[in-house]
Amino acid sequence: MSRSEELFERALRVIPGGVNSPVRAFRAVGGTPRFIARGEGAYVEDVDGHRYVDFVQSWGALLFGHARTEIVDAAVTAAERGTSFGAPTEAEVLLAERIAGMVPSIEQVRLVSSGTEACMSAIRLARGATGRSKVVKFEGCYHGHADGLLAKAGSGVATFGLPGSAGVTGGAAGDTIVLAYNDREAVRDVLRAIGDEVAAVILEPVAANMGVVLPEAGFLEGVRAVTAEHGALLIFDEVITGFRLARGGAQERFGITPDLTTLGKVMGGGFPCAAFGGRADLMQHLAPVGPVYQAGTLSGNPVAVAAGLAALDLIDREDPYEGLLDRSARLAGGLGEAFESAGIAAAIPRSESLFSVFFAAGPIRTYDQARAADHERFARFFHAMLDRGIFLPPSGYEAWFLSAAHGDAEIDRTIQAAAEAARELG
Ligand code: PMP
């Protein structure tokens, strides 16, 4: 029995499903999850001493790879001065200034500890600011696990084929309207019919929780125009795309200005740190200025904030985007060729360095099409890659995450492994 198997057995006794977040359990791909002992750059090593090129990268939180020295040093230095105060610190001001300077639509920002909290709070703020109750979301988009946002959600909810979640009351989800991604006519129709009841439309500007699904030309522009027309707020969930597609996220990349933005992952440098922000007039509805309550014991935690600042510093110093783009284009291209020469139909939608692999013939533009892909083949591909030392996200509904630490050697190795795996699957 491997050490991972041994630990998983023990974990199953004391942790539901053996994991603290469902997709980690490998249920979608089968087998025993690898317990990770350490990570360095593009690599992770499991407790049995196997090394893998890691494309999970903490689900996109690690833009600079594992244990990047500057980020670790910043966190250690901060921790030595105290790990949490529950009082304001200078570093929070620096991080807020930095975010406001980088993300085009953000004038003010509130720090929280997870993407879930960021989205939940942004929705509350939107309702409080507009005095309206309904929220429009899109099938296959994931905005964390707050009750009202779990309807037809992506990520683990998609991986496990759930329509929503048990434990969410009709009351909690009853104000959520779910539409198909890329269907801008549907958004227009809903807003024409009940626009004065809609507080916000929330979306991932590049959907990355049903696999990667790109916004079609005109979709984001159309939603921006129609929300503005009806006084509904547009919330960009940039928890994944923020600081990844570009320095200023998807809103900079596509040149569209949302009213509110949620952020997480990269901005915490691998620590629990997330945020929501937007125009000052909207953010002023938050307590203690306004009546929309929102709070957190560990919000703006000094260790997480120091790590986040170090990550954003690295962005400004190293401008990693061109390199990420080049290497992900080469990787996606190499994967495409590997599948093609093995006679396997595959679609690899990509926006900058964000992409995923669907075993399907046609382009993927909706959640239904993402679901119709061959996820059983993905499971076999996942294991064929794992056997060759490549750690992919253990679900076809998740994006692959490249970091600045993935160099040409790792890309070549991954393409080589994929060519062998594809022949094996063929
Ligand atoms: N929004 C998006 C787009 C996400 O991808 C995620 C998590 N993967 C969340 C929100 C929730 O973030 P967290 O897991 O930090 O709560």
Short mmCIF file of C-alpha atoms and ligand atoms in Angstrom, two decimals:
data_model
loop_
_atom_site.label_atom_id
_atom_site.label_comp_id
_atom_site.label_asym_id
_atom_site.label_seq_id
_atom_site.Cartn_x
_atom_site.Cartn_y
_atom_site.Cartn_z
CA MET A 1 0.00 0.00 0.00
CA SER A 2 1.37 3.41 -0.93
CA ARG A 3 1.62 6.19 1.64
CA SER A 4 -1.09 8.12 -0.29
CA GLU A 5 -3.41 5.10 -0.04
CA GLU A 6 -2.66 4.74 3.65
CA LEU A 7 -3.34 8.43 4.32
CA PHE A 8 -6.51 8.36 2.21
CA GLU A 9 -7.84 5.44 4.25
CA ARG A 10 -7.24 7.37 7.45
CA ALA A 11 -8.66 10.55 5.92
CA LEU A 12 -11.87 8.77 4.93
CA ARG A 13 -12.48 7.99 8.60
CA VAL A 14 -12.26 11.57 9.81
CA ILE A 15 -12.95 13.80 6.78
CA PRO A 16 -16.05 13.35 4.57
CA GLY A 17 -14.80 11.76 1.35
CA GLY A 18 -11.28 12.14 2.69
CA VAL A 19 -10.89 15.67 1.33
CA ASN A 20 -11.61 19.27 2.24
CA SER A 21 -12.86 20.19 -1.24
CA PRO A 22 -14.71 17.62 -3.38
CA VAL A 23 -12.75 17.65 -6.66
CA ARG A 24 -9.57 16.66 -4.81
CA ALA A 25 -11.05 13.21 -4.13
CA PHE A 26 -10.37 11.99 -7.72
CA ARG A 27 -13.96 10.71 -7.96
CA ALA A 28 -14.33 12.00 -11.51
CA VAL A 29 -11.21 10.17 -12.67
CA GLY A 30 -11.08 7.24 -10.24
CA GLY A 31 -8.15 6.07 -8.13
CA THR A 32 -6.57 7.40 -4.98
CA PRO A 33 -5.77 11.09 -4.65
CA ARG A 34 -2.07 11.78 -4.31
CA PHE A 35 -1.18 13.36 -0.99
CA ILE A 36 1.26 16.14 -1.66
CA ALA A 37 4.37 16.57 0.45
CA ARG A 38 5.92 19.62 -1.21
CA GLY A 39 5.95 21.80 -4.27
CA GLU A 40 8.66 23.72 -6.05
CA GLY A 41 8.10 25.85 -9.14
CA ALA A 42 6.21 23.83 -11.75
CA TYR A 43 6.53 20.60 -9.74
CA VAL A 44 4.81 18.86 -6.85
CA GLU A 45 6.09 15.79 -5.03
CA ASP A 46 3.75 13.33 -3.36
CA VAL A 47 4.30 11.53 -0.06
CA ASP A 48 5.60 8.49 -1.96
CA GLY A 49 8.37 10.54 -3.55
CA HIS A 50 6.83 10.80 -7.06
CA ARG A 51 7.44 14.11 -8.80
CA TYR A 52 4.90 15.59 -11.18
CA VAL A 53 4.71 18.59 -13.48
CA ASP A 54 1.74 20.28 -11.82
CA PHE A 55 -1.03 21.89 -13.86
CA VAL A 56 -3.34 22.34 -10.87
CA GLN A 57 -1.16 25.02 -9.26
CA SER A 58 -3.62 25.33 -6.39
CA TRP A 59 -6.42 25.80 -8.95
CA GLY A 60 -4.81 28.85 -10.41
CA ALA A 61 -3.65 30.60 -7.27
CA LEU A 62 0.04 30.17 -8.08
CA LEU A 63 0.95 32.39 -11.03
CA PHE A 64 4.63 32.00 -10.16
CA GLY A 65 4.63 28.32 -9.27
CA HIS A 66 5.09 26.64 -5.91
CA ALA A 67 7.09 28.14 -3.06
CA ARG A 68 8.38 31.11 -5.03
CA THR A 69 11.10 32.59 -2.78
CA GLU A 70 9.90 36.20 -2.75
CA ILE A 71 6.36 35.16 -1.74
CA VAL A 72 7.50 32.71 0.94
CA ASP A 73 9.94 35.25 2.39
CA ALA A 74 7.25 37.94 2.51
CA ALA A 75 4.88 35.60 4.34
CA VAL A 76 7.53 34.46 6.83
CA THR A 77 8.61 38.03 7.56
CA ALA A 78 5.00 39.08 8.12
CA ALA A 79 4.23 36.07 10.33
CA GLU A 80 7.22 36.85 12.55
CA ARG A 81 5.61 40.21 13.31
CA GLY A 82 2.28 38.65 14.26
CA THR A 83 -0.17 36.50 12.34
CA SER A 84 -3.43 38.38 12.88
CA PHE A 85 -4.50 41.53 14.68
CA GLY A 86 -8.12 42.31 13.91
CA ALA A 87 -7.03 45.91 13.45
CA PRO A 88 -5.98 47.75 10.29
CA THR A 89 -2.42 47.44 8.97
CA GLU A 90 -0.30 49.39 6.48
CA ALA A 91 0.04 46.38 4.19
CA GLU A 92 -3.75 46.26 3.62
CA VAL A 93 -3.61 49.83 2.35
CA LEU A 94 -0.73 48.94 0.04
CA LEU A 95 -2.58 45.92 -1.33
CA ALA A 96 -5.81 47.87 -1.86
CA GLU A 97 -3.89 50.67 -3.61
CA ARG A 98 -2.11 48.13 -5.73
CA ILE A 99 -5.34 46.37 -6.78
CA ALA A 100 -7.06 49.66 -7.54
CA GLY A 101 -4.04 50.63 -9.64
CA MET A 102 -4.08 47.41 -11.62
CA VAL A 103 -7.76 46.53 -12.20
CA PRO A 104 -9.35 49.19 -14.42
CA SER A 105 -12.87 49.29 -12.90
CA ILE A 106 -11.82 49.20 -9.23
CA GLU A 107 -11.70 52.40 -7.21
CA GLN A 108 -12.30 50.81 -3.82
CA VAL A 109 -11.82 47.26 -2.69
CA ARG A 110 -12.68 45.17 0.36
CA LEU A 111 -10.48 42.21 1.27
CA VAL A 112 -11.98 38.86 2.23
CA SER A 113 -10.57 35.36 2.64
CA SER A 114 -12.02 33.35 -0.27
CA GLY A 115 -13.57 33.72 -3.70
CA THR A 116 -16.82 32.39 -2.24
CA GLU A 117 -16.94 35.24 0.25
CA ALA A 118 -16.04 37.75 -2.46
CA CYS A 119 -18.92 36.67 -4.73
CA MET A 120 -21.42 36.29 -1.89
CA SER A 121 -20.56 39.78 -0.63
CA ALA A 122 -20.64 41.36 -4.09
CA ILE A 123 -24.14 39.99 -4.63
CA ARG A 124 -25.31 41.31 -1.26
CA LEU A 125 -23.81 44.69 -2.10
CA ALA A 126 -25.52 44.69 -5.51
CA ARG A 127 -28.86 43.95 -3.88
CA GLY A 128 -28.31 46.53 -1.18
CA ALA A 129 -27.22 49.21 -3.63
CA THR A 130 -30.02 48.66 -6.15
CA GLY A 131 -32.82 47.66 -3.77
CA ARG A 132 -33.58 44.77 -6.17
CA SER A 133 -33.56 41.06 -5.41
CA LYS A 134 -32.95 38.96 -8.54
CA VAL A 135 -29.57 37.82 -9.80
CA VAL A 136 -28.78 36.39 -13.23
CA LYS A 137 -26.02 33.78 -13.50
CA PHE A 138 -24.98 31.39 -16.26
CA GLU A 139 -25.01 27.60 -16.45
CA GLY A 140 -21.60 26.13 -15.77
CA CYS A 141 -20.21 29.31 -14.20
CA TYR A 142 -19.00 28.83 -10.64
CA HIS A 143 -19.00 31.66 -8.16
CA GLY A 144 -18.20 29.79 -4.99
CA HIS A 145 -20.59 27.90 -2.77
CA ALA A 146 -22.88 30.58 -1.32
CA ASP A 147 -26.46 29.21 -1.38
CA GLY A 148 -27.94 31.47 -4.02
CA LEU A 149 -25.09 30.87 -6.46
CA LEU A 150 -25.17 27.07 -6.47
CA ALA A 151 -27.83 26.73 -9.17
CA LYS A 152 -26.40 24.88 -12.20
CA ALA A 153 -22.92 25.80 -11.09
CA GLY A 154 -19.61 24.70 -12.57
CA SER A 155 -16.50 23.27 -10.88
CA GLY A 156 -17.26 20.43 -8.46
CA VAL A 157 -21.01 20.87 -8.93
CA ALA A 158 -20.48 20.16 -12.64
CA THR A 159 -17.94 17.41 -12.00
CA PHE A 160 -20.47 15.53 -9.89
CA GLY A 161 -23.38 16.28 -12.23
CA LEU A 162 -25.46 18.06 -9.60
CA PRO A 163 -28.23 20.49 -10.56
CA GLY A 164 -27.47 22.44 -7.41
CA SER A 165 -26.90 21.39 -3.83
CA ALA A 166 -29.00 19.71 -1.20
CA GLY A 167 -29.40 22.06 1.73
CA VAL A 168 -30.14 25.08 -0.45
CA THR A 169 -33.74 26.15 0.07
CA GLY A 170 -36.05 27.28 -2.70
CA GLY A 171 -36.07 30.62 -0.93
CA ALA A 172 -32.30 30.97 -1.12
CA ALA A 173 -32.04 30.02 -4.79
CA GLY A 174 -35.43 31.39 -5.86
CA ASP A 175 -34.05 34.78 -6.78
CA THR A 176 -31.37 33.28 -9.02
CA ILE A 177 -32.14 33.18 -12.73
CA VAL A 178 -29.92 30.81 -14.69
CA LEU A 179 -29.27 31.38 -18.39
CA ALA A 180 -27.04 29.67 -20.96
CA TYR A 181 -23.53 31.12 -21.30
CA ASN A 182 -23.04 33.03 -24.55
CA ASP A 183 -26.82 33.51 -24.99
CA ARG A 184 -26.99 37.28 -25.01
CA GLU A 185 -30.52 37.29 -26.46
CA ALA A 186 -31.71 35.44 -23.36
CA VAL A 187 -30.11 38.08 -21.14
CA ARG A 188 -31.76 40.82 -23.16
CA ASP A 189 -35.15 39.08 -22.99
CA VAL A 190 -34.99 38.59 -19.22
CA LEU A 191 -33.93 42.17 -18.62
CA ARG A 192 -36.65 43.46 -20.92
CA ALA A 193 -39.23 41.44 -19.02
CA ILE A 194 -38.13 41.99 -15.40
CA GLY A 195 -35.13 44.32 -15.65
CA ASP A 196 -36.34 46.47 -12.77
CA GLU A 197 -36.12 43.45 -10.43
CA VAL A 198 -32.59 42.41 -11.42
CA ALA A 199 -29.87 43.58 -9.03
CA ALA A 200 -26.98 42.06 -10.94
CA VAL A 201 -25.76 39.81 -13.70
CA ILE A 202 -22.71 37.84 -12.56
CA LEU A 203 -20.44 35.96 -14.94
CA GLU A 204 -16.96 34.64 -15.51
CA PRO A 205 -15.69 36.76 -18.40
CA VAL A 206 -13.92 33.64 -19.62
CA ALA A 207 -15.77 30.66 -18.18
CA ALA A 208 -13.24 28.32 -16.57
CA ASN A 209 -15.31 26.06 -14.34
CA MET A 210 -17.00 23.91 -16.99
CA GLY A 211 -13.67 23.45 -18.66
CA VAL A 212 -12.74 26.63 -20.47
CA VAL A 213 -15.56 28.16 -22.52
CA LEU A 214 -14.74 31.40 -24.31
CA PRO A 215 -17.11 34.35 -24.50
CA GLU A 216 -18.25 34.66 -28.11
CA ALA A 217 -17.75 37.92 -29.96
CA GLY A 218 -20.32 40.39 -28.68
CA PHE A 219 -21.46 38.41 -25.62
CA LEU A 220 -19.69 40.45 -22.95
CA GLU A 221 -20.38 43.72 -24.81
CA GLY A 222 -24.05 42.76 -25.18
CA VAL A 223 -24.44 41.95 -21.49
CA ARG A 224 -22.65 45.19 -20.54
CA ALA A 225 -24.97 47.25 -22.73
CA VAL A 226 -28.22 45.65 -21.63
CA THR A 227 -27.38 45.69 -17.90
CA ALA A 228 -26.53 49.39 -18.13
CA GLU A 229 -29.78 50.06 -19.96
CA HIS A 230 -31.84 48.43 -17.20
CA GLY A 231 -29.84 49.63 -14.19
CA ALA A 232 -28.69 46.12 -13.26
CA LEU A 233 -25.09 45.85 -12.08
CA LEU A 234 -22.61 43.78 -14.05
CA ILE A 235 -20.33 41.70 -11.84
CA PHE A 236 -17.23 40.18 -13.40
CA ASP A 237 -16.11 37.19 -11.37
CA GLU A 238 -12.37 37.45 -12.02
CA VAL A 239 -11.35 35.01 -9.29
CA ILE A 240 -9.62 32.98 -12.01
CA THR A 241 -9.07 35.53 -14.79
CA GLY A 242 -7.88 38.36 -12.53
CA PHE A 243 -4.10 38.92 -12.81
CA ARG A 244 -3.97 35.85 -15.10
CA LEU A 245 -5.32 36.89 -18.49
CA ALA A 246 -3.55 40.23 -18.11
CA ARG A 247 -2.29 42.56 -15.39
CA GLY A 248 -5.78 44.09 -15.23
CA GLY A 249 -7.59 40.80 -15.82
CA ALA A 250 -10.28 40.02 -18.38
CA GLN A 251 -11.73 43.54 -18.14
CA GLU A 252 -8.45 44.94 -19.41
CA ARG A 253 -8.04 42.18 -21.99
CA PHE A 254 -11.55 42.72 -23.43
CA GLY A 255 -11.86 46.43 -22.70
CA ILE A 256 -15.15 46.12 -20.81
CA THR A 257 -15.87 47.87 -17.54
CA PRO A 258 -17.99 45.95 -15.04
CA ASP A 259 -19.64 47.66 -12.06
CA LEU A 260 -18.20 45.20 -9.54
CA THR A 261 -15.36 42.70 -9.73
CA THR A 262 -14.49 39.72 -7.57
CA LEU A 263 -10.90 38.56 -7.21
CA GLY A 264 -9.07 35.72 -5.46
CA LYS A 265 -6.46 33.08 -6.22
CA VAL A 266 -3.44 34.95 -7.76
CA MET A 267 -3.91 38.02 -5.54
CA GLY A 268 -3.27 35.93 -2.42
CA GLY A 269 -0.05 34.35 -3.66
CA GLY A 270 -1.37 30.95 -2.51
CA PHE A 271 -2.78 32.20 0.81
CA PRO A 272 -6.45 32.74 1.75
CA CYS A 273 -6.95 36.23 0.39
CA ALA A 274 -9.62 37.48 -2.00
CA ALA A 275 -11.44 40.72 -2.69
CA PHE A 276 -14.37 42.47 -4.27
CA GLY A 277 -14.30 46.00 -5.55
CA GLY A 278 -15.69 48.56 -7.92
CA ARG A 279 -16.73 52.16 -8.18
CA ALA A 280 -16.48 54.12 -4.94
CA ASP A 281 -20.14 55.15 -5.04
CA LEU A 282 -21.16 51.48 -4.99
CA MET A 283 -18.57 50.39 -2.43
CA GLN A 284 -19.78 53.17 -0.12
CA HIS A 285 -22.92 51.12 0.51
CA LEU A 286 -20.80 48.77 2.66
CA ALA A 287 -20.69 48.99 6.44
CA PRO A 288 -19.39 50.94 8.29
CA VAL A 289 -20.30 53.69 5.78
CA GLY A 290 -23.50 52.21 4.42
CA PRO A 291 -26.12 49.66 5.42
CA VAL A 292 -24.78 46.54 3.64
CA TYR A 293 -23.10 44.41 6.29
CA GLN A 294 -19.93 42.50 5.52
CA ALA A 295 -17.07 41.54 7.85
CA GLY A 296 -14.37 38.99 8.71
CA THR A 297 -12.09 38.12 11.63
CA LEU A 298 -9.27 37.18 9.27
CA SER A 299 -10.10 39.62 6.45
CA GLY A 300 -6.93 41.37 5.32
CA ASN A 301 -4.87 38.85 7.26
CA PRO A 302 -1.31 40.22 7.42
CA VAL A 303 0.41 37.02 6.29
CA ALA A 304 -1.92 36.55 3.33
CA VAL A 305 -1.73 40.22 2.42
CA ALA A 306 2.09 40.18 2.49
CA ALA A 307 2.11 37.14 0.20
CA GLY A 308 -0.41 38.79 -2.13
CA LEU A 309 1.62 41.98 -2.31
CA ALA A 310 4.73 39.94 -3.13
CA ALA A 311 2.84 38.17 -5.95
CA LEU A 312 1.59 41.46 -7.40
CA ASP A 313 5.12 42.91 -7.08
CA LEU A 314 6.41 39.98 -9.13
CA ILE A 315 3.80 40.71 -11.80
CA ASP A 316 5.07 44.26 -12.12
CA ARG A 317 8.72 43.26 -12.03
CA GLU A 318 8.62 40.26 -14.34
CA ASP A 319 5.61 40.91 -16.60
CA PRO A 320 4.93 37.18 -16.97
CA TYR A 321 2.10 37.41 -19.51
CA GLU A 322 3.94 37.16 -22.80
CA GLY A 323 5.88 34.13 -21.62
CA LEU A 324 2.72 32.49 -20.28
CA LEU A 325 0.94 33.15 -23.55
CA ASP A 326 3.79 31.73 -25.68
CA ARG A 327 4.15 28.60 -23.61
CA SER A 328 0.44 27.90 -23.32
CA ALA A 329 -0.02 28.42 -27.08
CA ARG A 330 2.79 25.96 -27.69
CA LEU A 331 1.40 23.48 -25.17
CA ALA A 332 -2.17 23.67 -26.49
CA GLY A 333 -0.86 23.36 -30.05
CA GLY A 334 1.27 20.35 -29.15
CA LEU A 335 -1.63 18.67 -27.37
CA GLY A 336 -3.86 19.28 -30.39
CA GLU A 337 -1.31 17.65 -32.69
CA ALA A 338 -0.88 14.70 -30.33
CA PHE A 339 -4.62 14.02 -30.33
CA GLU A 340 -4.97 14.55 -34.04
CA SER A 341 -2.22 12.12 -34.96
CA ALA A 342 -3.82 9.53 -32.66
CA GLY A 343 -7.15 10.10 -34.41
CA ILE A 344 -8.81 11.47 -31.25
CA ALA A 345 -11.30 14.33 -31.57
CA ALA A 346 -10.41 17.10 -29.13
CA ALA A 347 -11.34 20.74 -28.64
CA ILE A 348 -8.90 22.96 -26.73
CA PRO A 349 -10.50 26.36 -26.11
CA ARG A 350 -7.95 28.91 -24.95
CA SER A 351 -7.88 32.53 -23.86
CA GLU A 352 -4.32 33.69 -23.21
CA SER A 353 -2.86 31.13 -20.80
CA LEU A 354 -6.25 29.76 -19.76
CA PHE A 355 -7.30 26.56 -21.54
CA SER A 356 -8.69 23.07 -21.09
CA VAL A 357 -9.10 19.87 -23.10
CA PHE A 358 -12.48 18.48 -24.14
CA PHE A 359 -12.68 15.17 -25.93
CA ALA A 360 -15.35 16.35 -28.35
CA ALA A 361 -15.54 17.15 -32.04
CA GLY A 362 -17.18 20.54 -32.20
CA PRO A 363 -16.44 23.90 -30.62
CA ILE A 364 -17.66 24.18 -27.03
CA ARG A 365 -19.77 27.26 -26.35
CA THR A 366 -22.28 26.11 -23.72
CA TYR A 367 -22.44 24.01 -20.57
CA ASP A 368 -24.53 21.38 -22.39
CA GLN A 369 -21.78 20.97 -24.97
CA ALA A 370 -19.15 20.80 -22.22
CA ARG A 371 -21.16 18.05 -20.56
CA ALA A 372 -21.57 16.13 -23.80
CA ALA A 373 -17.75 15.80 -24.15
CA ASP A 374 -16.25 12.38 -23.42
CA HIS A 375 -15.41 12.72 -19.72
CA GLU A 376 -14.73 9.01 -19.38
CA ARG A 377 -11.94 9.39 -21.94
CA PHE A 378 -10.68 12.39 -19.99
CA ALA A 379 -10.44 10.15 -16.90
CA ARG A 380 -8.30 7.65 -18.82
CA PHE A 381 -6.17 10.45 -20.24
CA PHE A 382 -5.72 11.90 -16.76
CA HIS A 383 -4.32 8.61 -15.45
CA ALA A 384 -2.15 8.00 -18.51
CA MET A 385 -0.62 11.44 -17.87
CA LEU A 386 -0.32 10.88 -14.10
CA ASP A 387 1.58 7.64 -14.79
CA ARG A 388 3.99 9.73 -16.88
CA GLY A 389 4.55 12.31 -14.15
CA ILE A 390 2.07 14.96 -15.30
CA PHE A 391 -0.52 16.14 -12.76
CA LEU A 392 -3.62 17.50 -14.51
CA PRO A 393 -6.73 18.85 -12.80
CA PRO A 394 -8.66 15.67 -11.92
CA SER A 395 -11.81 16.63 -13.87
CA GLY A 396 -12.63 17.59 -17.44
CA TYR A 397 -14.62 20.51 -16.03
CA GLU A 398 -11.55 22.34 -14.78
CA ALA A 399 -9.00 24.58 -16.48
CA TRP A 400 -5.31 23.67 -16.73
CA PHE A 401 -3.15 26.17 -14.91
CA LEU A 402 0.22 27.16 -16.24
CA SER A 403 2.58 29.19 -14.07
CA ALA A 404 5.56 31.36 -14.93
CA ALA A 405 7.67 28.51 -13.55
CA HIS A 406 6.60 26.14 -16.36
CA GLY A 407 9.50 26.41 -18.80
CA ASP A 408 10.13 24.89 -22.21
CA ALA A 409 11.39 21.65 -20.66
CA GLU A 410 8.09 21.11 -18.81
CA ILE A 411 6.04 21.99 -21.89
CA ASP A 412 8.05 19.56 -24.06
CA ARG A 413 7.74 16.84 -21.48
CA THR A 414 3.99 17.34 -21.24
CA ILE A 415 3.50 17.24 -25.02
CA GLN A 416 5.61 14.07 -25.22
CA ALA A 417 3.56 12.42 -22.46
CA ALA A 418 0.32 13.48 -24.16
CA ALA A 419 1.45 11.93 -27.46
CA GLU A 420 2.13 8.62 -25.70
CA ALA A 421 -1.10 8.85 -23.67
CA ALA A 422 -3.12 9.63 -26.81
CA ARG A 423 -1.74 6.56 -28.60
CA GLU A 424 -2.65 4.50 -25.54
CA LEU A 425 -6.20 5.87 -25.50
CA GLY A 426 -6.67 5.71 -29.28
N1 PMP B 1 -15.29 32.19 -8.60
C1 PMP B 1 -14.58 31.50 -9.50
C2 PMP B 1 -14.58 31.92 -10.94
C3 PMP B 1 -13.83 30.38 -9.08
O1 PMP B 1 -13.13 29.68 -9.98
C4 PMP B 1 -13.84 30.02 -7.72
C5 PMP B 1 -13.07 28.82 -7.19
N2 PMP B 1 -12.45 28.02 -8.07
C6 PMP B 1 -14.60 30.78 -6.83
C7 PMP B 1 -15.30 31.87 -7.30
C8 PMP B 1 -14.64 30.46 -5.38
O2 PMP B 1 -13.43 30.71 -4.80
P1 PMP B 1 -12.98 29.96 -3.44
O3 PMP B 1 -12.79 28.53 -3.80
O4 PMP B 1 -11.72 30.67 -3.05
O5 PMP B 1 -14.07 30.16 -2.46
#
